[in-house]
Amino acid sequence: MQTKYAFFEGKIVPIDQAKVSVMTHAMHYGTACFGGIRAYWNEEEEQLYIFRLQEHIARFLTSTRLLLMDVSHSPEKLSATILELLRCEGFREDTYVRPLAYKADLRIGVKLHGMTDEVTIFATPFGRYIDKEEGADVCVSTWRRVDDNAIPARGKIAGAYVNSALVKSEALMDGYDEAIVLDQHGHVSEGSAENLFMVRNGKLVTPAITSNILEGITRRTIMELAAAELGIETEEREIDRTELYVCDELFFCGTGVQVAAIATVDRRPVGSGKIGPITTQIRDLYFDVVKGRVEKYRAWNTPVYTEA
Ligand code: PMP
C-alpha cells in the first residue's frame, strides 16, 4: 500500500497536497528535525501497534528545542494526530511514521530564532532497513561523527544527516552494508543511523550519551530488556576501535534497523562470525515486545485500531 495522506499545515490532507516551496528555509539550511517511529502489524490480533510512541514524541520535541522551534502541538495532540493519520491510511503491515518539524519561512538568511515552525507527519509501509540483519559486513568509517559542539547528535536534526549520508554512501560504495563511526577523539560513536552494542566477557557495552550518539529509544529499550529479562547489565562507556576487533558479539539497534547482528568489522570476523547467543536472545525478545506479544511490556504498544 502507498502513502495516501499527510498531516500538513494543521490538517490531514491528500499526500499530493502536502508540498512546500523551493524557498523554504529548511530546504536550504537543514533547519528541520524529525522522528522515526515504527508501528508493527500483529497478525493474530489484527492490530497495528505503535512502539513507544510517548518516548518518540518526547524526543521529537527535544529536537525541536535544540533548533529553538516553537511547535504549538502538545505531546497529546501529536500522538492523537499520528493515530488519526494511521487510521486514515488503514495499513495492515509494518509501518514507519515520520514526523518532521521545519523552519517554514520563505527567506534567505541563516538563523534559528524568530522563525515560523511547521510540523508535518506522514506514514509509509516499511520492512527491513539492512538486508543482512543476521550478519552485516561493516567498516569503520573514514568520516567522524558530528560533534556536540558542531551539530548536536542527540537531536534528530535534518542537516546533521549529511554526516550520516556521507558515512553510509562511503560504506555501500566500498562494498559494506553499514559503517561504524568514530567521534572526534577516535572512540566509537554509533552507526550511520543506529546505535551500537558490543558483548565482551558476557557483558553488554555501549557508548555513553556523551559520545555524540543519538539517545536512541531502541538502545534504552534493549538496556531495559537485557537487565530485566536476561539479567545482563549494560556498561555505558567509551569504546576503542580495536575492541570491535576482539569483542564476542556486536549489533546495531534502532527503530529502522531494529536489532541487526554484525558479522565482520573491517573484514575481521566478530566472534564466530555468526550471530551470537546474546544478540539472538535480545533480537527475539525485541521482536516479541514490539509486536505486542509480551504482556509485561504492553504499555509500550499503542494500538491504532481500537482504544487501549
Ligand atoms: N542513531 C542515529 C543517528 C539514528 O538516526 C537513529 C535512528 N533514529 C538511531 C541512532 C537509533 O535511534 P532510535 O532507537 O531512537 O530509533
PDB file of C-alpha atoms and ligand atoms in Angstrom:
ATOM      1  CA  MET A   1       0.000   0.000   0.000  1.00  0.00           C
ATOM      2  CA  GLN A   2       1.060   3.547  -0.692  1.00  0.00           C
ATOM      3  CA  THR A   3       1.017   6.656   1.471  1.00  0.00           C
ATOM      4  CA  LYS A   4      -2.245   8.489   0.824  1.00  0.00           C
ATOM      5  CA  TYR A   5      -2.245  11.277   3.397  1.00  0.00           C
ATOM      6  CA  ALA A   6      -0.061  13.651   5.371  1.00  0.00           C
ATOM      7  CA  PHE A   7      -0.640  15.950   8.299  1.00  0.00           C
ATOM      8  CA  PHE A   8       0.335  19.296   6.791  1.00  0.00           C
ATOM      9  CA  GLU A   9      -0.176  22.889   7.934  1.00  0.00           C
ATOM     10  CA  GLY A  10      -2.572  21.849  10.671  1.00  0.00           C
ATOM     11  CA  LYS A  11      -4.716  19.235   8.966  1.00  0.00           C
ATOM     12  CA  ILE A  12      -4.703  15.841   7.296  1.00  0.00           C
ATOM     13  CA  VAL A  13      -4.628  16.286   3.522  1.00  0.00           C
ATOM     14  CA  PRO A  14      -4.068  14.034   0.487  1.00  0.00           C
ATOM     15  CA  ILE A  15      -0.314  13.442   0.174  1.00  0.00           C
ATOM     16  CA  ASP A  16      -0.058  15.284  -3.157  1.00  0.00           C
ATOM     17  CA  GLN A  17      -1.263  18.457  -1.450  1.00  0.00           C
ATOM     18  CA  ALA A  18       1.485  18.332   1.197  1.00  0.00           C
ATOM     19  CA  LYS A  19       4.047  20.441  -0.656  1.00  0.00           C
ATOM     20  CA  VAL A  20       6.497  23.180   0.309  1.00  0.00           C
ATOM     21  CA  SER A  21       8.065  25.987  -1.736  1.00  0.00           C
ATOM     22  CA  VAL A  22      11.622  25.810  -3.092  1.00  0.00           C
ATOM     23  CA  MET A  23      12.232  28.926  -0.985  1.00  0.00           C
ATOM     24  CA  THR A  24      11.580  27.058   2.288  1.00  0.00           C
ATOM     25  CA  HIS A  25      14.329  27.806   4.830  1.00  0.00           C
ATOM     26  CA  ALA A  26      14.732  24.156   5.897  1.00  0.00           C
ATOM     27  CA  MET A  27      15.421  23.093   2.291  1.00  0.00           C
ATOM     28  CA  HIS A  28      18.459  25.345   2.177  1.00  0.00           C
ATOM     29  CA  TYR A  29      19.927  25.184   5.638  1.00  0.00           C
ATOM     30  CA  GLY A  30      18.837  21.809   7.006  1.00  0.00           C
ATOM     31  CA  THR A  31      16.862  23.615   9.708  1.00  0.00           C
ATOM     32  CA  ALA A  32      14.466  20.792  10.401  1.00  0.00           C
ATOM     33  CA  CYS A  33      14.287  17.868  12.769  1.00  0.00           C
ATOM     34  CA  PHE A  34      12.365  14.649  12.652  1.00  0.00           C
ATOM     35  CA  GLY A  35      11.316  11.470  14.359  1.00  0.00           C
ATOM     36  CA  GLY A  36      11.265   7.883  13.182  1.00  0.00           C
ATOM     37  CA  ILE A  37       8.618   5.662  14.721  1.00  0.00           C
ATOM     38  CA  ARG A  38       7.604   2.128  13.863  1.00  0.00           C
ATOM     39  CA  ALA A  39       4.164   0.613  14.050  1.00  0.00           C
ATOM     40  CA  TYR A  40       4.049  -3.186  13.950  1.00  0.00           C
ATOM     41  CA  TRP A  41       1.283  -5.269  12.442  1.00  0.00           C
ATOM     42  CA  ASN A  42       0.175  -8.043  14.779  1.00  0.00           C
ATOM     43  CA  GLU A  43      -1.469 -10.612  12.533  1.00  0.00           C
ATOM     44  CA  GLU A  44      -3.078 -12.693  15.320  1.00  0.00           C
ATOM     45  CA  GLU A  45      -4.808  -9.683  16.831  1.00  0.00           C
ATOM     46  CA  GLU A  46      -5.293  -7.835  13.535  1.00  0.00           C
ATOM     47  CA  GLN A  47      -3.882  -4.810  15.268  1.00  0.00           C
ATOM     48  CA  LEU A  48      -1.266  -2.188  14.428  1.00  0.00           C
ATOM     49  CA  TYR A  49       0.863  -1.334  17.474  1.00  0.00           C
ATOM     50  CA  ILE A  50       2.962   1.826  17.607  1.00  0.00           C
ATOM     51  CA  PHE A  51       6.118   1.176  19.595  1.00  0.00           C
ATOM     52  CA  ARG A  52       6.994   3.589  22.430  1.00  0.00           C
ATOM     53  CA  LEU A  53       5.023   6.452  20.925  1.00  0.00           C
ATOM     54  CA  GLN A  54       5.288   8.705  24.006  1.00  0.00           C
ATOM     55  CA  GLU A  55       9.089   8.372  24.102  1.00  0.00           C
ATOM     56  CA  HIS A  56       9.375   9.153  20.395  1.00  0.00           C
ATOM     57  CA  ILE A  57       7.208  12.229  20.737  1.00  0.00           C
ATOM     58  CA  ALA A  58       9.230  13.413  23.740  1.00  0.00           C
ATOM     59  CA  ARG A  59      12.475  13.065  21.785  1.00  0.00           C
ATOM     60  CA  PHE A  60      10.958  14.794  18.768  1.00  0.00           C
ATOM     61  CA  LEU A  61      10.059  17.744  20.998  1.00  0.00           C
ATOM     62  CA  THR A  62      13.576  17.705  22.469  1.00  0.00           C
ATOM     63  CA  SER A  63      14.981  18.011  18.947  1.00  0.00           C
ATOM     64  CA  THR A  64      12.682  20.989  18.271  1.00  0.00           C
ATOM     65  CA  ARG A  65      14.037  22.687  21.422  1.00  0.00           C
ATOM     66  CA  LEU A  66      17.590  22.329  20.136  1.00  0.00           C
ATOM     67  CA  LEU A  67      16.514  24.198  16.997  1.00  0.00           C
ATOM     68  CA  LEU A  68      14.719  26.921  19.024  1.00  0.00           C
ATOM     69  CA  MET A  69      11.450  25.846  17.486  1.00  0.00           C
ATOM     70  CA  ASP A  70       8.100  26.852  18.792  1.00  0.00           C
ATOM     71  CA  VAL A  71       5.827  23.997  17.812  1.00  0.00           C
ATOM     72  CA  SER A  72       2.407  24.665  19.145  1.00  0.00           C
ATOM     73  CA  HIS A  73       1.489  20.974  19.336  1.00  0.00           C
ATOM     74  CA  SER A  74       1.357  19.296  22.738  1.00  0.00           C
ATOM     75  CA  PRO A  75       2.537  15.680  23.096  1.00  0.00           C
ATOM     76  CA  GLU A  76      -1.130  14.644  23.416  1.00  0.00           C
ATOM     77  CA  LYS A  77      -2.067  16.460  20.204  1.00  0.00           C
ATOM     78  CA  LEU A  78       0.879  14.922  18.311  1.00  0.00           C
ATOM     79  CA  SER A  79       0.004  11.462  19.476  1.00  0.00           C
ATOM     80  CA  ALA A  80      -3.689  11.934  18.578  1.00  0.00           C
ATOM     81  CA  THR A  81      -2.671  13.220  15.131  1.00  0.00           C
ATOM     82  CA  ILE A  82      -0.430  10.211  14.482  1.00  0.00           C
ATOM     83  CA  LEU A  83      -3.246   7.864  15.477  1.00  0.00           C
ATOM     84  CA  GLU A  84      -5.729   9.714  13.264  1.00  0.00           C
ATOM     85  CA  LEU A  85      -3.324   9.651  10.324  1.00  0.00           C
ATOM     86  CA  LEU A  86      -2.703   5.917  10.690  1.00  0.00           C
ATOM     87  CA  ARG A  87      -6.426   5.243  10.928  1.00  0.00           C
ATOM     88  CA  CYS A  88      -6.952   7.183   7.684  1.00  0.00           C
ATOM     89  CA  GLU A  89      -4.217   5.128   5.998  1.00  0.00           C
ATOM     90  CA  GLY A  90      -5.547   1.815   7.287  1.00  0.00           C
ATOM     91  CA  PHE A  91      -2.236  -0.026   6.871  1.00  0.00           C
ATOM     92  CA  ARG A  92      -2.261  -3.731   7.796  1.00  0.00           C
ATOM     93  CA  GLU A  93       1.507  -4.184   7.661  1.00  0.00           C
ATOM     94  CA  ASP A  94       4.617  -2.875   9.427  1.00  0.00           C
ATOM     95  CA  THR A  95       4.708   0.879   9.047  1.00  0.00           C
ATOM     96  CA  TYR A  96       7.103   3.755   9.627  1.00  0.00           C
ATOM     97  CA  VAL A  97       5.853   7.124  10.872  1.00  0.00           C
ATOM     98  CA  ARG A  98       7.876  10.248  10.127  1.00  0.00           C
ATOM     99  CA  PRO A  99       7.066  13.475  11.990  1.00  0.00           C
ATOM    100  CA  LEU A 100       9.109  16.420  10.724  1.00  0.00           C
ATOM    101  CA  ALA A 101       9.326  19.945  12.138  1.00  0.00           C
ATOM    102  CA  TYR A 102      10.818  22.558   9.841  1.00  0.00           C
ATOM    103  CA  LYS A 103      11.586  26.237   9.507  1.00  0.00           C
ATOM    104  CA  ALA A 104       8.917  27.171   7.014  1.00  0.00           C
ATOM    105  CA  ASP A 105       9.790  30.796   6.229  1.00  0.00           C
ATOM    106  CA  LEU A 106      10.391  31.625   2.581  1.00  0.00           C
ATOM    107  CA  ARG A 107      13.532  33.638   3.037  1.00  0.00           C
ATOM    108  CA  ILE A 108      17.302  33.792   2.752  1.00  0.00           C
ATOM    109  CA  GLY A 109      19.358  34.154   5.946  1.00  0.00           C
ATOM    110  CA  VAL A 110      20.805  31.569   8.306  1.00  0.00           C
ATOM    111  CA  LYS A 111      19.438  31.650  11.850  1.00  0.00           C
ATOM    112  CA  LEU A 112      17.152  29.698  14.142  1.00  0.00           C
ATOM    113  CA  HIS A 113      15.241  32.233  16.209  1.00  0.00           C
ATOM    114  CA  GLY A 114      12.215  34.272  15.274  1.00  0.00           C
ATOM    115  CA  MET A 115      11.109  31.901  12.527  1.00  0.00           C
ATOM    116  CA  THR A 116       7.868  30.139  11.625  1.00  0.00           C
ATOM    117  CA  ASP A 117       7.937  26.461  12.520  1.00  0.00           C
ATOM    118  CA  GLU A 118       5.650  23.892  10.931  1.00  0.00           C
ATOM    119  CA  VAL A 119       5.038  20.231  11.678  1.00  0.00           C
ATOM    120  CA  THR A 120       4.236  17.644   9.056  1.00  0.00           C
ATOM    121  CA  ILE A 121       3.718  13.895   9.508  1.00  0.00           C
ATOM    122  CA  PHE A 122       3.358  11.018   7.098  1.00  0.00           C
ATOM    123  CA  ALA A 123       3.464   7.229   7.343  1.00  0.00           C
ATOM    124  CA  THR A 124       4.647   4.583   4.920  1.00  0.00           C
ATOM    125  CA  PRO A 125       4.812   0.767   4.901  1.00  0.00           C
ATOM    126  CA  PHE A 126       8.309  -0.302   5.875  1.00  0.00           C
ATOM    127  CA  GLY A 127      10.195  -3.568   6.059  1.00  0.00           C
ATOM    128  CA  ARG A 128      13.875  -4.202   6.708  1.00  0.00           C
ATOM    129  CA  TYR A 129      16.418  -1.389   6.781  1.00  0.00           C
ATOM    130  CA  ILE A 130      19.513  -3.561   6.348  1.00  0.00           C
ATOM    131  CA  ASP A 131      19.161  -6.683   4.204  1.00  0.00           C
ATOM    132  CA  LYS A 132      21.642  -8.771   6.165  1.00  0.00           C
ATOM    133  CA  GLU A 133      20.111  -8.410   9.636  1.00  0.00           C
ATOM    134  CA  GLU A 134      21.597 -11.768  10.663  1.00  0.00           C
ATOM    135  CA  GLY A 135      25.145 -10.664   9.976  1.00  0.00           C
ATOM    136  CA  ALA A 136      26.109  -7.378   8.360  1.00  0.00           C
ATOM    137  CA  ASP A 137      29.572  -6.642   6.992  1.00  0.00           C
ATOM    138  CA  VAL A 138      30.622  -3.248   8.267  1.00  0.00           C
ATOM    139  CA  CYS A 139      33.670  -0.993   8.187  1.00  0.00           C
ATOM    140  CA  VAL A 140      34.925   1.778  10.423  1.00  0.00           C
ATOM    141  CA  SER A 141      34.122   4.951   8.534  1.00  0.00           C
ATOM    142  CA  THR A 142      36.811   7.409   7.483  1.00  0.00           C
ATOM    143  CA  TRP A 143      34.270  10.105   8.443  1.00  0.00           C
ATOM    144  CA  ARG A 144      33.923  11.304  12.032  1.00  0.00           C
ATOM    145  CA  ARG A 145      30.627  11.783  13.862  1.00  0.00           C
ATOM    146  CA  VAL A 146      29.381  15.370  14.131  1.00  0.00           C
ATOM    147  CA  ASP A 147      30.469  16.743  17.470  1.00  0.00           C
ATOM    148  CA  ASP A 148      28.052  18.089  20.063  1.00  0.00           C
ATOM    149  CA  ASN A 149      29.712  21.480  19.665  1.00  0.00           C
ATOM    150  CA  ALA A 150      29.109  21.420  15.898  1.00  0.00           C
ATOM    151  CA  ILE A 151      25.635  19.895  15.465  1.00  0.00           C
ATOM    152  CA  PRO A 152      24.196  18.046  18.468  1.00  0.00           C
ATOM    153  CA  ALA A 153      23.798  14.363  17.601  1.00  0.00           C
ATOM    154  CA  ARG A 154      21.325  13.910  20.477  1.00  0.00           C
ATOM    155  CA  GLY A 155      18.697  15.573  18.299  1.00  0.00           C
ATOM    156  CA  LYS A 156      17.476  14.150  15.005  1.00  0.00           C
ATOM    157  CA  ILE A 157      18.480  17.282  13.133  1.00  0.00           C
ATOM    158  CA  ALA A 158      17.960  17.148   9.369  1.00  0.00           C
ATOM    159  CA  GLY A 159      21.211  18.931   8.439  1.00  0.00           C
ATOM    160  CA  ALA A 160      23.269  16.536  10.557  1.00  0.00           C
ATOM    161  CA  TYR A 161      22.109  13.632   8.406  1.00  0.00           C
ATOM    162  CA  VAL A 162      24.520  14.784   5.703  1.00  0.00           C
ATOM    163  CA  ASN A 163      27.107  13.299   8.076  1.00  0.00           C
ATOM    164  CA  SER A 164      25.134  10.031   8.127  1.00  0.00           C
ATOM    165  CA  ALA A 165      24.736  10.066   4.341  1.00  0.00           C
ATOM    166  CA  LEU A 166      28.491  10.551   3.799  1.00  0.00           C
ATOM    167  CA  VAL A 167      29.126   7.598   6.117  1.00  0.00           C
ATOM    168  CA  LYS A 168      26.517   5.330   4.550  1.00  0.00           C
ATOM    169  CA  SER A 169      27.397   6.017   0.924  1.00  0.00           C
ATOM    170  CA  GLU A 170      31.101   5.511   1.551  1.00  0.00           C
ATOM    171  CA  ALA A 171      30.336   2.144   3.191  1.00  0.00           C
ATOM    172  CA  LEU A 172      27.960   0.957   0.458  1.00  0.00           C
ATOM    173  CA  MET A 173      30.225   2.146  -2.377  1.00  0.00           C
ATOM    174  CA  ASP A 174      33.088   0.227  -0.772  1.00  0.00           C
ATOM    175  CA  GLY A 175      31.011  -2.974  -0.636  1.00  0.00           C
ATOM    176  CA  TYR A 176      29.970  -2.913   3.049  1.00  0.00           C
ATOM    177  CA  ASP A 177      26.436  -2.955   4.441  1.00  0.00           C
ATOM    178  CA  GLU A 178      26.991  -0.206   7.017  1.00  0.00           C
ATOM    179  CA  ALA A 179      29.705   1.658   8.877  1.00  0.00           C
ATOM    180  CA  ILE A 180      30.638   2.370  12.459  1.00  0.00           C
ATOM    181  CA  VAL A 181      31.574   5.998  13.061  1.00  0.00           C
ATOM    182  CA  LEU A 182      34.207   7.237  15.489  1.00  0.00           C
ATOM    183  CA  ASP A 183      33.883  10.502  17.389  1.00  0.00           C
ATOM    184  CA  GLN A 184      36.377  13.383  17.245  1.00  0.00           C
ATOM    185  CA  HIS A 185      38.538  11.649  19.870  1.00  0.00           C
ATOM    186  CA  GLY A 186      38.672   8.373  17.953  1.00  0.00           C
ATOM    187  CA  HIS A 187      36.262   6.495  20.186  1.00  0.00           C
ATOM    188  CA  VAL A 188      33.331   4.526  18.831  1.00  0.00           C
ATOM    189  CA  SER A 189      30.156   6.553  18.499  1.00  0.00           C
ATOM    190  CA  GLU A 190      27.426   4.719  16.526  1.00  0.00           C
ATOM    191  CA  GLY A 191      26.347   3.618  13.046  1.00  0.00           C
ATOM    192  CA  SER A 192      25.120   5.997  10.356  1.00  0.00           C
ATOM    193  CA  ALA A 193      21.569   5.795  11.706  1.00  0.00           C
ATOM    194  CA  GLU A 194      21.701   3.281  14.539  1.00  0.00           C
ATOM    195  CA  ASN A 195      23.220   2.759  17.965  1.00  0.00           C
ATOM    196  CA  LEU A 196      25.767   0.057  18.703  1.00  0.00           C
ATOM    197  CA  PHE A 197      26.166  -2.596  21.386  1.00  0.00           C
ATOM    198  CA  MET A 198      29.174  -4.803  21.987  1.00  0.00           C
ATOM    199  CA  VAL A 199      29.317  -8.018  24.030  1.00  0.00           C
ATOM    200  CA  ARG A 200      32.591  -8.546  25.901  1.00  0.00           C
ATOM    201  CA  ASN A 201      33.003 -11.191  28.568  1.00  0.00           C
ATOM    202  CA  GLY A 202      29.246 -11.753  28.800  1.00  0.00           C
ATOM    203  CA  LYS A 203      28.514  -8.068  29.403  1.00  0.00           C
ATOM    204  CA  LEU A 204      26.847  -5.511  27.188  1.00  0.00           C
ATOM    205  CA  VAL A 205      28.787  -2.346  26.487  1.00  0.00           C
ATOM    206  CA  THR A 206      27.516   0.698  24.584  1.00  0.00           C
ATOM    207  CA  PRO A 207      28.911   4.212  24.081  1.00  0.00           C
ATOM    208  CA  ALA A 208      27.628   6.735  26.602  1.00  0.00           C
ATOM    209  CA  ILE A 209      25.274   9.542  25.593  1.00  0.00           C
ATOM    210  CA  THR A 210      28.259  11.905  25.715  1.00  0.00           C
ATOM    211  CA  SER A 211      29.872  10.055  22.764  1.00  0.00           C
ATOM    212  CA  ASN A 212      27.958  12.093  20.169  1.00  0.00           C
ATOM    213  CA  ILE A 213      25.259   9.491  19.728  1.00  0.00           C
ATOM    214  CA  LEU A 214      21.556   9.887  19.227  1.00  0.00           C
ATOM    215  CA  GLU A 215      19.922   8.977  22.525  1.00  0.00           C
ATOM    216  CA  GLY A 216      18.206   6.011  20.955  1.00  0.00           C
ATOM    217  CA  ILE A 217      14.880   4.684  22.136  1.00  0.00           C
ATOM    218  CA  THR A 218      15.776   1.180  20.939  1.00  0.00           C
ATOM    219  CA  ARG A 219      19.090   1.489  22.816  1.00  0.00           C
ATOM    220  CA  ARG A 220      17.210   2.291  26.014  1.00  0.00           C
ATOM    221  CA  THR A 221      14.701  -0.493  25.333  1.00  0.00           C
ATOM    222  CA  ILE A 222      17.490  -3.037  24.919  1.00  0.00           C
ATOM    223  CA  MET A 223      19.200  -1.922  28.109  1.00  0.00           C
ATOM    224  CA  GLU A 224      15.898  -2.316  29.968  1.00  0.00           C
ATOM    225  CA  LEU A 225      15.065  -5.698  28.421  1.00  0.00           C
ATOM    226  CA  ALA A 226      18.576  -7.106  28.876  1.00  0.00           C
ATOM    227  CA  ALA A 227      18.602  -6.147  32.561  1.00  0.00           C
ATOM    228  CA  ALA A 228      15.066  -7.288  33.374  1.00  0.00           C
ATOM    229  CA  GLU A 229      14.758 -10.405  31.225  1.00  0.00           C
ATOM    230  CA  LEU A 230      18.316 -11.685  30.738  1.00  0.00           C
ATOM    231  CA  GLY A 231      19.920 -10.348  33.906  1.00  0.00           C
ATOM    232  CA  ILE A 232      22.589  -8.579  31.819  1.00  0.00           C
ATOM    233  CA  GLU A 233      23.536  -5.054  32.795  1.00  0.00           C
ATOM    234  CA  THR A 234      24.887  -2.615  30.221  1.00  0.00           C
ATOM    235  CA  GLU A 235      28.042  -0.654  30.790  1.00  0.00           C
ATOM    236  CA  GLU A 236      27.930   2.798  29.187  1.00  0.00           C
ATOM    237  CA  ARG A 237      31.487   3.854  28.452  1.00  0.00           C
ATOM    238  CA  GLU A 238      33.957   4.834  25.755  1.00  0.00           C
ATOM    239  CA  ILE A 239      34.747   2.031  23.317  1.00  0.00           C
ATOM    240  CA  ASP A 240      38.064   1.867  21.465  1.00  0.00           C
ATOM    241  CA  ARG A 241      38.190   0.913  17.798  1.00  0.00           C
ATOM    242  CA  THR A 242      40.233  -2.226  18.421  1.00  0.00           C
ATOM    243  CA  GLU A 243      37.715  -3.509  20.959  1.00  0.00           C
ATOM    244  CA  LEU A 244      35.481  -4.014  17.918  1.00  0.00           C
ATOM    245  CA  TYR A 245      38.076  -6.455  16.592  1.00  0.00           C
ATOM    246  CA  VAL A 246      38.325  -8.543  19.762  1.00  0.00           C
ATOM    247  CA  CYS A 247      34.795  -8.495  21.170  1.00  0.00           C
ATOM    248  CA  ASP A 248      32.484 -11.527  21.226  1.00  0.00           C
ATOM    249  CA  GLU A 249      29.375 -10.022  19.637  1.00  0.00           C
ATOM    250  CA  LEU A 250      28.378  -6.754  18.054  1.00  0.00           C
ATOM    251  CA  PHE A 251      24.993  -5.475  16.931  1.00  0.00           C
ATOM    252  CA  PHE A 252      23.259  -2.351  15.723  1.00  0.00           C
ATOM    253  CA  CYS A 253      19.917  -1.254  17.071  1.00  0.00           C
ATOM    254  CA  GLY A 254      17.441   1.416  16.127  1.00  0.00           C
ATOM    255  CA  THR A 255      13.859   1.917  15.104  1.00  0.00           C
ATOM    256  CA  GLY A 256      14.740   1.374  11.438  1.00  0.00           C
ATOM    257  CA  VAL A 257      17.385  -1.315  11.750  1.00  0.00           C
ATOM    258  CA  GLN A 258      15.667  -2.987  14.751  1.00  0.00           C
ATOM    259  CA  VAL A 259      18.330  -5.416  16.043  1.00  0.00           C
ATOM    260  CA  ALA A 260      20.926  -6.314  13.421  1.00  0.00           C
ATOM    261  CA  ALA A 261      23.921  -8.529  14.103  1.00  0.00           C
ATOM    262  CA  ILE A 262      27.331  -7.540  12.755  1.00  0.00           C
ATOM    263  CA  ALA A 263      29.318 -10.416  11.210  1.00  0.00           C
ATOM    264  CA  THR A 264      32.537  -8.602  10.295  1.00  0.00           C
ATOM    265  CA  VAL A 265      34.216  -5.270  11.021  1.00  0.00           C
ATOM    266  CA  ASP A 266      36.857  -4.162   8.503  1.00  0.00           C
ATOM    267  CA  ARG A 267      36.663  -7.742   7.120  1.00  0.00           C
ATOM    268  CA  ARG A 268      37.595  -9.219  10.518  1.00  0.00           C
ATOM    269  CA  PRO A 269      35.063 -11.737  11.886  1.00  0.00           C
ATOM    270  CA  VAL A 270      33.264 -10.670  15.051  1.00  0.00           C
ATOM    271  CA  GLY A 271      33.439 -13.606  17.476  1.00  0.00           C
ATOM    272  CA  SER A 272      32.460 -16.704  15.493  1.00  0.00           C
ATOM    273  CA  GLY A 273      31.469 -14.531  12.523  1.00  0.00           C
ATOM    274  CA  LYS A 274      27.844 -15.604  13.038  1.00  0.00           C
ATOM    275  CA  ILE A 275      25.041 -14.008  15.076  1.00  0.00           C
ATOM    276  CA  GLY A 276      25.946 -14.647  18.731  1.00  0.00           C
ATOM    277  CA  PRO A 277      23.814 -16.081  21.576  1.00  0.00           C
ATOM    278  CA  ILE A 278      23.191 -12.813  23.426  1.00  0.00           C
ATOM    279  CA  THR A 279      22.337 -10.930  20.214  1.00  0.00           C
ATOM    280  CA  THR A 280      19.944 -13.734  19.256  1.00  0.00           C
ATOM    281  CA  GLN A 281      18.182 -13.617  22.630  1.00  0.00           C
ATOM    282  CA  ILE A 282      17.877  -9.836  22.552  1.00  0.00           C
ATOM    283  CA  ARG A 283      16.673  -9.837  18.976  1.00  0.00           C
ATOM    284  CA  ASP A 284      13.954 -12.459  19.621  1.00  0.00           C
ATOM    285  CA  LEU A 285      12.802 -10.675  22.752  1.00  0.00           C
ATOM    286  CA  TYR A 286      12.756  -7.309  20.970  1.00  0.00           C
ATOM    287  CA  PHE A 287      10.570  -8.619  18.127  1.00  0.00           C
ATOM    288  CA  ASP A 288       8.113 -10.185  20.576  1.00  0.00           C
ATOM    289  CA  VAL A 289       7.913  -6.969  22.579  1.00  0.00           C
ATOM    290  CA  VAL A 290       7.435  -4.607  19.606  1.00  0.00           C
ATOM    291  CA  LYS A 291       4.692  -6.809  18.184  1.00  0.00           C
ATOM    292  CA  GLY A 292       2.788  -6.611  21.466  1.00  0.00           C
ATOM    293  CA  ARG A 293       3.307 -10.275  22.374  1.00  0.00           C
ATOM    294  CA  VAL A 294       4.760  -9.717  25.839  1.00  0.00           C
ATOM    295  CA  GLU A 295       2.117  -8.781  28.390  1.00  0.00           C
ATOM    296  CA  LYS A 296       4.599  -7.143  30.753  1.00  0.00           C
ATOM    297  CA  TYR A 297       5.597  -4.565  28.143  1.00  0.00           C
ATOM    298  CA  ARG A 298       2.189  -3.884  26.623  1.00  0.00           C
ATOM    299  CA  ALA A 299       2.308  -0.306  27.918  1.00  0.00           C
ATOM    300  CA  TRP A 300       4.883   0.298  25.139  1.00  0.00           C
ATOM    301  CA  ASN A 301       2.432  -0.766  22.426  1.00  0.00           C
ATOM    302  CA  THR A 302      -0.171   1.802  21.411  1.00  0.00           C
ATOM    303  CA  PRO A 303      -2.990   0.152  19.432  1.00  0.00           C
ATOM    304  CA  VAL A 304      -4.130   2.103  16.379  1.00  0.00           C
ATOM    305  CA  TYR A 305      -7.423   0.457  15.550  1.00  0.00           C
ATOM    306  CA  THR A 306      -9.094   0.143  18.954  1.00  0.00           C
ATOM    307  CA  GLU A 307      -8.957   2.027  22.202  1.00  0.00           C
ATOM    308  CA  ALA A 308      -6.450   0.593  24.714  1.00  0.00           C
TER     309      ALA A 308
HETATM  310  N1  PMP B   1      21.468   6.968  15.799  1.00  0.00           N
HETATM  311  C1  PMP B   1      21.055   7.668  14.722  1.00  0.00           C
HETATM  312  C2  PMP B   1      21.994   8.631  14.095  1.00  0.00           C
HETATM  313  C3  PMP B   1      19.772   7.472  14.217  1.00  0.00           C
HETATM  314  O1  PMP B   1      19.345   8.169  13.152  1.00  0.00           O
HETATM  315  C4  PMP B   1      18.921   6.521  14.825  1.00  0.00           C
HETATM  316  C5  PMP B   1      17.548   6.266  14.271  1.00  0.00           C
HETATM  317  N2  PMP B   1      16.590   7.103  14.819  1.00  0.00           N
HETATM  318  C6  PMP B   1      19.384   5.837  15.968  1.00  0.00           C
HETATM  319  C7  PMP B   1      20.666   6.087  16.411  1.00  0.00           C
HETATM  320  C8  PMP B   1      18.505   4.883  16.709  1.00  0.00           C
HETATM  321  O2  PMP B   1      17.576   5.603  17.475  1.00  0.00           O
HETATM  322  P1  PMP B   1      16.147   5.004  17.847  1.00  0.00           P
HETATM  323  O3  PMP B   1      16.381   3.729  18.502  1.00  0.00           O
HETATM  324  O4  PMP B   1      15.560   6.002  18.768  1.00  0.00           O
HETATM  325  O5  PMP B   1      15.401   4.874  16.578  1.00  0.00           O
END
